[in-house]
Coordinates of N, CA and C in Angstrom, one line a residue:
X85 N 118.6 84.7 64.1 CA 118.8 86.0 64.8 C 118.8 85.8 66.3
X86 N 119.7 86.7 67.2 CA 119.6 86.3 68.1 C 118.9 87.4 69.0
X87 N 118.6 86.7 70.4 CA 117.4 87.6 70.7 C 117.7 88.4 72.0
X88 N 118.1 89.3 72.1 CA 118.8 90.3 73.7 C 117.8 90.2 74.7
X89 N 118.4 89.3 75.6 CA 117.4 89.1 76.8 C 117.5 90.6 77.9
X90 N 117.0 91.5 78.4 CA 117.2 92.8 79.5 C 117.1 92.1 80.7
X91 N 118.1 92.9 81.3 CA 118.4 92.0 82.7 C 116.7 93.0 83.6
X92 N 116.9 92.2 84.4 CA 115.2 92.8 85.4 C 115.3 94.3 85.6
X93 N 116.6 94.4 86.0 CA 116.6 96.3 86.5 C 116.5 97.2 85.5
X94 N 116.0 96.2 84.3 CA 116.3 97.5 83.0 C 114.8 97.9 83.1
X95 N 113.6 96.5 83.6 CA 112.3 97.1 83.3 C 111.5 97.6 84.3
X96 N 110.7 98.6 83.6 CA 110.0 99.8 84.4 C 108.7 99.1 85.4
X97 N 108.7 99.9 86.0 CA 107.5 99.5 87.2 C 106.4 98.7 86.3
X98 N 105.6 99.1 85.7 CA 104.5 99.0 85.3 C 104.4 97.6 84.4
X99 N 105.7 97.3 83.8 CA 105.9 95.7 82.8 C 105.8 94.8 84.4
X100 N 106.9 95.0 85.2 CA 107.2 94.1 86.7 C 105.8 93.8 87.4
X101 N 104.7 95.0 87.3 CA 103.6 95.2 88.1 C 102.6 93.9 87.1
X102 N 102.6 94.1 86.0 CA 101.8 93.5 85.1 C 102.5 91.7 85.3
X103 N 103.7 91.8 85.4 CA 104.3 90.3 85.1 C 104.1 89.8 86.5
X104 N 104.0 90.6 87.7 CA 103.7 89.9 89.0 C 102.4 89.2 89.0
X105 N 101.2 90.4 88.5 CA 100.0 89.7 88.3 C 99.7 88.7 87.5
X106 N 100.7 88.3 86.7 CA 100.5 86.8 86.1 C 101.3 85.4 86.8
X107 N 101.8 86.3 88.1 CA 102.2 85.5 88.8 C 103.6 85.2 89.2
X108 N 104.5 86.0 87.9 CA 105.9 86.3 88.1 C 106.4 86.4 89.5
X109 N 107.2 85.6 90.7 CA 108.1 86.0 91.1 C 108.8 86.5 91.2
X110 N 109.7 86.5 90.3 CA 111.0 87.5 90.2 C 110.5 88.7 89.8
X111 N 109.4 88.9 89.2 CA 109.0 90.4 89.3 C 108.3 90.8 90.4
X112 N 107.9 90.0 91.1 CA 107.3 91.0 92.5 C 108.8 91.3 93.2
X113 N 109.7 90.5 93.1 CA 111.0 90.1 94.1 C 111.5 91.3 93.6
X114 N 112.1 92.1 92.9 CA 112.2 93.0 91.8 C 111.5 94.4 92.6
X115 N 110.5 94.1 92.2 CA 109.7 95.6 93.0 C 110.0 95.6 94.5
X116 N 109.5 94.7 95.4 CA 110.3 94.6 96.6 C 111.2 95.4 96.6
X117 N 112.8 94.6 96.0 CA 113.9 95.2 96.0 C 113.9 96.9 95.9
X118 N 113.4 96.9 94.9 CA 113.4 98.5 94.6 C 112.3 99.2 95.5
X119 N 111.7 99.1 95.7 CA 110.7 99.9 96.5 C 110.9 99.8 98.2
X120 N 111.3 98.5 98.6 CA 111.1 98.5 100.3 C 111.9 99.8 101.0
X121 N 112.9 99.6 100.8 CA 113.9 100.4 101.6 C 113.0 102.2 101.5
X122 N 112.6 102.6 100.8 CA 112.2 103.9 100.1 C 110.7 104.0 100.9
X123 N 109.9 102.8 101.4 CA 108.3 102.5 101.9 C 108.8 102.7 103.0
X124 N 110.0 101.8 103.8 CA 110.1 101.8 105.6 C 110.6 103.3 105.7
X125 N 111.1 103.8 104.8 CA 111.5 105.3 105.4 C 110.3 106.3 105.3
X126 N 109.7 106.4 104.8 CA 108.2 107.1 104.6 C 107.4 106.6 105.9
X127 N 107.4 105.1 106.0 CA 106.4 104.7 107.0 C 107.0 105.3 108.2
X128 N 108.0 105.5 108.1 CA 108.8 105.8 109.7 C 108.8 107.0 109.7
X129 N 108.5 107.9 109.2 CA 107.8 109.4 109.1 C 106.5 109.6 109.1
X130 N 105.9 108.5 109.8 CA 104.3 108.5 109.8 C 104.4 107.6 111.3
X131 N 105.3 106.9 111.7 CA 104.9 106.2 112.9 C 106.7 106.1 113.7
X132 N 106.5 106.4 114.8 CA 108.0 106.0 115.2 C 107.9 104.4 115.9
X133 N 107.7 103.8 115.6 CA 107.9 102.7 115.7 C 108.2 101.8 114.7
X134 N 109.5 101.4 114.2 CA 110.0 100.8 113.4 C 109.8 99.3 113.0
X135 N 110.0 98.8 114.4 CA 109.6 97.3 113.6 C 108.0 97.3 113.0
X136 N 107.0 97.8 113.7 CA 105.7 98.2 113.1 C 105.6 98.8 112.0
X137 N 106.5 99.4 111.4 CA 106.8 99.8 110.1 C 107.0 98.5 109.0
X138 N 108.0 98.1 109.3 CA 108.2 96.8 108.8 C 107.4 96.3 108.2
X139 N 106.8 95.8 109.6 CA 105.5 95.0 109.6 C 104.5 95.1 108.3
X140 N 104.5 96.8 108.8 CA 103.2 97.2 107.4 C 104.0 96.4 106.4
X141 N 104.7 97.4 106.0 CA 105.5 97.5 104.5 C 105.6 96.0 103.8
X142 N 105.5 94.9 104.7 CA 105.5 93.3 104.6 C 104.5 93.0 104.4
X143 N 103.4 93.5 104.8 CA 102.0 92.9 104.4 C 101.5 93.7 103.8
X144 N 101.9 94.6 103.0 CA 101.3 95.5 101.6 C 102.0 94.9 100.5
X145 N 103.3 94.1 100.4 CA 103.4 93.2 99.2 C 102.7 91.9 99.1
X146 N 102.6 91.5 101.0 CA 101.6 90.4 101.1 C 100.4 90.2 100.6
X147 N 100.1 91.4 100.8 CA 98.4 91.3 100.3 C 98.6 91.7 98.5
X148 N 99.4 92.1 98.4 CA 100.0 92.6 96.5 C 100.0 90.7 96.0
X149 N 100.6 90.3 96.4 CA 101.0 88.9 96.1 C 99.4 87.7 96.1
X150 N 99.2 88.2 97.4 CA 98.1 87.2 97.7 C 96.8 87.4 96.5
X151 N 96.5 88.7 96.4 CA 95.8 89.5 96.0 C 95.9 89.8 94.2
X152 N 96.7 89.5 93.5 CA 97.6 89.8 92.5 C 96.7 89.7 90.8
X153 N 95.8 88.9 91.5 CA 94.8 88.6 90.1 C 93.8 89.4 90.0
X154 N 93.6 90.1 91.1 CA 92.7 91.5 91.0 C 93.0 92.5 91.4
X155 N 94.6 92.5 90.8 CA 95.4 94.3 91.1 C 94.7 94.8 89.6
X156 N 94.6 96.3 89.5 CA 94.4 96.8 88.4 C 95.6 97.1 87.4
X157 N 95.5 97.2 86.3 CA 96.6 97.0 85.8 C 97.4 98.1 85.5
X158 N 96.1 99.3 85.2 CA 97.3 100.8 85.2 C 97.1 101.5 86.2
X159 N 98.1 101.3 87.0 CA 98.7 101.9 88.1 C 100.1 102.7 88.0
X160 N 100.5 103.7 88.6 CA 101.6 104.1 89.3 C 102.2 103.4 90.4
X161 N 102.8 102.7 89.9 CA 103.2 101.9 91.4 C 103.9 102.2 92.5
X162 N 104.8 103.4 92.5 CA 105.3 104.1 93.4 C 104.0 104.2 93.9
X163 N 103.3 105.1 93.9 CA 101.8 106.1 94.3 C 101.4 105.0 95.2
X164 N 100.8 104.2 94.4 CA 99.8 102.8 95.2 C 100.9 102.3 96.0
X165 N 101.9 101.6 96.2 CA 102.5 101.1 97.2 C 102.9 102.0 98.3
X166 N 103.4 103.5 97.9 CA 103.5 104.7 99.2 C 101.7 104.9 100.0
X167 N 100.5 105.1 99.0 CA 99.6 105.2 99.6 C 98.9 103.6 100.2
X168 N 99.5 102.8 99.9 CA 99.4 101.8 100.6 C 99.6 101.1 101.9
X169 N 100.9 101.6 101.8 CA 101.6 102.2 103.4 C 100.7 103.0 104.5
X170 N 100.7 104.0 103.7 CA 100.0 105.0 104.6 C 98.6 105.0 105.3
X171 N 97.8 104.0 103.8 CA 97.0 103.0 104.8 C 97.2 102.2 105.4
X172 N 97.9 101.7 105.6 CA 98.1 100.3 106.4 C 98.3 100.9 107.5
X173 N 99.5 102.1 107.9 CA 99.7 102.7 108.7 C 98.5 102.8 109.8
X174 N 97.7 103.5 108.8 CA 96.5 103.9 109.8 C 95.4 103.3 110.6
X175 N 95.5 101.8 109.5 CA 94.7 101.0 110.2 C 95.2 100.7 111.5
X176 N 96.8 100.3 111.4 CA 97.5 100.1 112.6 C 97.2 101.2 113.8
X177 N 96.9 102.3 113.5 CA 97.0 103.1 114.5 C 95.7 103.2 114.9
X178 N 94.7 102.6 114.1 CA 93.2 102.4 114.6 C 93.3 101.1 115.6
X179 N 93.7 100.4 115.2 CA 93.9 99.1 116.3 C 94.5 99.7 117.6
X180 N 95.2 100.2 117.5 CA 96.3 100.4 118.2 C 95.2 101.5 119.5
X181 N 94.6 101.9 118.9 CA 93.3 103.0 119.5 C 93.9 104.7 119.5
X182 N 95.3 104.2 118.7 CA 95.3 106.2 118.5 C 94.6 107.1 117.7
X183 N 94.0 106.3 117.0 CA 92.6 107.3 116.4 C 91.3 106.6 116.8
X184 N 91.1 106.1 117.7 CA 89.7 105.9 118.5 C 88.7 104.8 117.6
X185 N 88.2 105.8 117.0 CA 86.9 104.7 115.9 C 87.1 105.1 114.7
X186 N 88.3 105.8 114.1 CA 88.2 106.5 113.0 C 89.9 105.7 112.4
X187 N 89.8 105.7 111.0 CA 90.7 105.1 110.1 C 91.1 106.0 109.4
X188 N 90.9 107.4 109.2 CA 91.1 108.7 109.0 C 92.8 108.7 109.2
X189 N 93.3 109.0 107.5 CA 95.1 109.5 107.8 C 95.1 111.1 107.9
X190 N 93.8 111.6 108.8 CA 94.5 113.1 108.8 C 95.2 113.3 110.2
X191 N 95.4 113.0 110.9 CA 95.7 113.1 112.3 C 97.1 112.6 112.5
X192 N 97.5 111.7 111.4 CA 98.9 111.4 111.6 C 100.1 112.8 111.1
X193 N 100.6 112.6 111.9 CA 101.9 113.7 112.1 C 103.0 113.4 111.2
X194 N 103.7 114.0 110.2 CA 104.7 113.8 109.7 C 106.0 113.7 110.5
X195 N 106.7 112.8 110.5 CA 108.0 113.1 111.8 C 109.2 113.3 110.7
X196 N 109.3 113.2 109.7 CA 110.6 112.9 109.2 C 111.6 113.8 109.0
X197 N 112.9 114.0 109.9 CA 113.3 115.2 109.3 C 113.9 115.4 108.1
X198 N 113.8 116.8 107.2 CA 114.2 116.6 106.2 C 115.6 117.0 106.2
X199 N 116.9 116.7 105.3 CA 118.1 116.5 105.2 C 118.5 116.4 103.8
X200 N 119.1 118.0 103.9 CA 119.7 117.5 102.3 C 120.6 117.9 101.9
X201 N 121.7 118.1 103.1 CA 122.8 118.4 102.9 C 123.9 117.5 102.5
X202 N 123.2 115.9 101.9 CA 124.3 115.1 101.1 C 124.1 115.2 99.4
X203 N 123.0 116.4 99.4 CA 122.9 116.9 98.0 C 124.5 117.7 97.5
X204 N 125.1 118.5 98.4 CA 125.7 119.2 98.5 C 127.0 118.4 97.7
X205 N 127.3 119.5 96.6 CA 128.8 119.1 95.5 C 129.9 119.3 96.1
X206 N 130.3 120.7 96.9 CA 131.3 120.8 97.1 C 131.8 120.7 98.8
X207 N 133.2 121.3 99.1 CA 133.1 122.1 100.7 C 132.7 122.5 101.5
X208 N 132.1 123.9 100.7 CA 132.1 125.4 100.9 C 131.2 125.6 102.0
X209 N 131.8 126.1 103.0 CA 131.2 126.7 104.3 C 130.4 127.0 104.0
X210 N 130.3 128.2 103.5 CA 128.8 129.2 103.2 C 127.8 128.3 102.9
X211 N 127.8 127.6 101.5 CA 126.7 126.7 101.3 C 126.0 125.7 102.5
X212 N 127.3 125.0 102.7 CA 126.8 124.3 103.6 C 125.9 124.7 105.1
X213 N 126.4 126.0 105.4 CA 125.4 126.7 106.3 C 123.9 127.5 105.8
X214 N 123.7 127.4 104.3 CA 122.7 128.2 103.9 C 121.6 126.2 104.0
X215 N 122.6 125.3 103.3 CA 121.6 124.4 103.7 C 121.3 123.6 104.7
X216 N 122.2 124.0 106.0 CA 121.6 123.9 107.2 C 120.3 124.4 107.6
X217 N 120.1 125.9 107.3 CA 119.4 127.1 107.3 C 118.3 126.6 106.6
X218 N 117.7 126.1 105.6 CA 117.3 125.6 105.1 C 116.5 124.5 105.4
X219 N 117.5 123.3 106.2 CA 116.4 122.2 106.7 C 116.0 122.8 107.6
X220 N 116.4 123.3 108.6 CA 115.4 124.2 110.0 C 114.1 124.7 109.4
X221 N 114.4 125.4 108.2 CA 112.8 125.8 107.8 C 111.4 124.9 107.5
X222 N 112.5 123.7 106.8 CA 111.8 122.6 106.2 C 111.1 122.3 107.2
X223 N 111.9 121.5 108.4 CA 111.3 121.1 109.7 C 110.3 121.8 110.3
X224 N 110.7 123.0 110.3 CA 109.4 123.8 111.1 C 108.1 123.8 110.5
X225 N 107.9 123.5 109.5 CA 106.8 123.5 108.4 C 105.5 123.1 109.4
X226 N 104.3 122.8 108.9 CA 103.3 122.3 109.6 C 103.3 120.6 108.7
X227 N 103.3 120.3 109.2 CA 103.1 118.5 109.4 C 102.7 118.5 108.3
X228 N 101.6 119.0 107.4 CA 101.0 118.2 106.1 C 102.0 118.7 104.9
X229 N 102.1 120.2 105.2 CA 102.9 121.0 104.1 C 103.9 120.6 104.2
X230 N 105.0 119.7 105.3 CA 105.9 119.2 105.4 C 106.1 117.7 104.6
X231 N 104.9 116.9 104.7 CA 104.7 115.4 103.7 C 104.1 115.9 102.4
X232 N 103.7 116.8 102.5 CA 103.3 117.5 100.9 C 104.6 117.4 100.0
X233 N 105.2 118.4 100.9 CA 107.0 119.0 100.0 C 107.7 117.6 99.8
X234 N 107.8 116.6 100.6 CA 107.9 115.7 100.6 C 108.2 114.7 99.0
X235 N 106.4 114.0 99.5 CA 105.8 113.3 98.7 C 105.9 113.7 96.9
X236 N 106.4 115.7 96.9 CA 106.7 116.3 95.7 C 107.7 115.7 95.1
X237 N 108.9 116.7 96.1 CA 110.3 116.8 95.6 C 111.0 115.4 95.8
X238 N 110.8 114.7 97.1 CA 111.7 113.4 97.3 C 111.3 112.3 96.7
X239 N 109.5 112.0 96.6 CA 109.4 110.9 95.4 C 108.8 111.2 94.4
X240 N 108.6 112.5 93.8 CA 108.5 112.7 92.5 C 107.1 112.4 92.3
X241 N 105.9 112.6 93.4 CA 104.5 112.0 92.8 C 104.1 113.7 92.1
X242 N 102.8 113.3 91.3 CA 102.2 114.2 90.9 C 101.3 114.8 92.6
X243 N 100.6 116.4 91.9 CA 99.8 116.6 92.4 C 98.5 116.1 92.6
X244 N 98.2 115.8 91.7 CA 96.8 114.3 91.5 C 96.9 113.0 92.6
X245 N 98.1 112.5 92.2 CA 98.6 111.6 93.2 C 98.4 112.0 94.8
X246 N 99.1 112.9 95.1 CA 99.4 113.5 96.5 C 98.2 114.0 97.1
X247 N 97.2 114.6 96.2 CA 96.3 114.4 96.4 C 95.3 113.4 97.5
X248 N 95.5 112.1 96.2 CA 94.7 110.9 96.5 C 95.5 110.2 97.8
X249 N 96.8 110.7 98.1 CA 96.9 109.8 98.5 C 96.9 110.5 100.5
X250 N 96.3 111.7 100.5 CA 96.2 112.1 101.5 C 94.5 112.8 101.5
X251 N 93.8 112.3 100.8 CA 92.4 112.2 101.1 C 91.9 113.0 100.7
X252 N 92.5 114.2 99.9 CA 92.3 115.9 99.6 C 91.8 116.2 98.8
X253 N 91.1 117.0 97.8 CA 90.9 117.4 96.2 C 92.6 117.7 95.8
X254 N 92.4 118.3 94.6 CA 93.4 118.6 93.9 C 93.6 120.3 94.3
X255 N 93.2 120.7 94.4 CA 92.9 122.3 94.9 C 93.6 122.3 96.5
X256 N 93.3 121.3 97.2 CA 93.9 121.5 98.8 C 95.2 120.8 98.9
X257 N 95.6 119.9 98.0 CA 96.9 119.8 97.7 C 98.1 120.3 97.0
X258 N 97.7 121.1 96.1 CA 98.3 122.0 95.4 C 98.7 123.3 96.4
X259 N 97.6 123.6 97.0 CA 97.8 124.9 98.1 C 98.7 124.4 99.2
X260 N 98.7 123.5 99.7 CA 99.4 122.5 100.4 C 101.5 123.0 100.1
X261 N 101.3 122.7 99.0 CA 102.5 122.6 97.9 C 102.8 124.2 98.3
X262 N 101.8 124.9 97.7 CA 102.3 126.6 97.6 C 102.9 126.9 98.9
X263 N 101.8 126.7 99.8 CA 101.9 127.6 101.0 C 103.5 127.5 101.8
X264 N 103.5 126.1 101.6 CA 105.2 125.0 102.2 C 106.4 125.9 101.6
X265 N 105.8 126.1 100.2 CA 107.2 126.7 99.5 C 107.0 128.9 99.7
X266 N 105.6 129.0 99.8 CA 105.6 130.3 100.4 C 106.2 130.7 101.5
X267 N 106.0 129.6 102.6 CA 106.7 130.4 103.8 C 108.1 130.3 103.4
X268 N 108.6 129.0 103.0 CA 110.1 129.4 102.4 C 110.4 130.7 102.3
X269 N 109.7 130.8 101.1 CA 110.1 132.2 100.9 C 109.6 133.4 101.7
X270 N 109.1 133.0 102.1 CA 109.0 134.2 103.3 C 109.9 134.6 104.3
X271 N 110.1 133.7 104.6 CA 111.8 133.5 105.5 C 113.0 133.5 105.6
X272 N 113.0 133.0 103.9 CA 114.1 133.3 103.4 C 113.7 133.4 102.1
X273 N 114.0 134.5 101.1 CA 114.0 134.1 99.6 C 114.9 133.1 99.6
X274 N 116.3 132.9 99.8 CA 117.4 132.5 99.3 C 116.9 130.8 99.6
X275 N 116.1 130.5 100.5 CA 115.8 129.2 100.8 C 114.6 128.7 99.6
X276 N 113.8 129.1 99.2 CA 112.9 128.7 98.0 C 114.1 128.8 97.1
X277 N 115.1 129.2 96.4 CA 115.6 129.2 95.1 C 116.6 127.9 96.0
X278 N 117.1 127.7 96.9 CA 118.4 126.4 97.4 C 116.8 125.3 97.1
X279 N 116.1 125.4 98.0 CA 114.5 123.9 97.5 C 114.7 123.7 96.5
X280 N 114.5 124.4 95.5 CA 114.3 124.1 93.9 C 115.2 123.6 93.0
X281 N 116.2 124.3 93.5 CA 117.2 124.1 92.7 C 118.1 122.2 93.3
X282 N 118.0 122.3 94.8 CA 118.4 120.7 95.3 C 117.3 120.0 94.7
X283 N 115.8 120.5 94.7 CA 114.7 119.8 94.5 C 115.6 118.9 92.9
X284 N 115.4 119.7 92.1 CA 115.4 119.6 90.2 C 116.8 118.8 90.2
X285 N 117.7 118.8 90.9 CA 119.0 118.0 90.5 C 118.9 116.5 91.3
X286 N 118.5 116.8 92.3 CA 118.3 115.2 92.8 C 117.3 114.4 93.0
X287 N 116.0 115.2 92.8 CA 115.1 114.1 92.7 C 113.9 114.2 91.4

């Protein structure tokens, strides 16, 4: 009988995460692939300095690799490699002396603007000016409720996750969540039902 080999991209985080810790290359090479590009954009919404972005995002597989015999084994690996980032981030910015004596990620500023008008199916004027209307709001947000909506809708973490990975209970991240999508609607109904609905189709 013969035996169907799955090419790499067919398997999920969690087989790749497990096969690296036994030492697999091609499965850390694998996660790399799929995950870098998705980490330097996050990190660069946490620092504008790009090559220092890099940097991090390089030495959080580094230390994944080096480190690999004492990763745990049920993880989310999106979660852990984004909140990984975001530490690393901060240690950098402790060095760096922008947070003084403290390693604390609450002080970092969300920069990223959000953009989501290549969600958009068709032409049409109208739409395309309600989802202009739209990112303006997103943008104005306040800095956490802005990586909150984020961390939701663009990588699909849980509330548990989002949580942990900004230091919070589950109760101040969830409100986090509301409030972001409250002012929405406060300012515009029509802009909470355009979030949701771009949210649910593309990510």
């Amino acid at each position: 009988m013969k035996t169907t080999v799955l090419p790499f991209t067919s398997f999920d985080d969690i087989t790749l995460w497990n096969n690296l810790k036994e030492g697999d290359e091609k499965s850390f090479s694998m996660l790399f692939e799929r995950y870098y590009a998705d980490l330097v954009r996050y990190g660069n919404s946490l620092s504008p300095y790009e090559e220092k972005v890099q940097d991090c995002v390089q030495d959080v597989f580094t230390d994944i690799w080096v480190y690999r015999a004492s990763l745990q084994g049920s993880v989310v690996v999106k979660a852990y490699l984004l909140s990984s980032v975001r530490k690393r981030i901060a240690r950098l910015f402790e060095r760096d002396h922008i947070f003084r004596k403290t390693t604390s990620t609450d002080s970092i500023a969300f920069l990223l603007e959000f953009s989501v008008e290549h969600e958009l199916i068709d032409d049409d004027y109208a739409t395309k000016e309600k989802v202009i209307h739209l990112n303006k709001l997103l943008n104005e947000l306040p800095s956490r409720q802005k990586e909150a909506l984020y961390l939701r809708y663009n990588q699909g973490l849980t509330v548990e996750q989002i949580a942990e990975m900004l230091d919070v209970n589950y109760q101040s991240a969830s409100n986090l969540l509301h409030r972001g999508l409250l002012s929405l609607r406060k300012e515009w109904k029509g802009a909470f039902s355009l979030f949701l609905l771009l949210s649910s189709s593309s990510f």
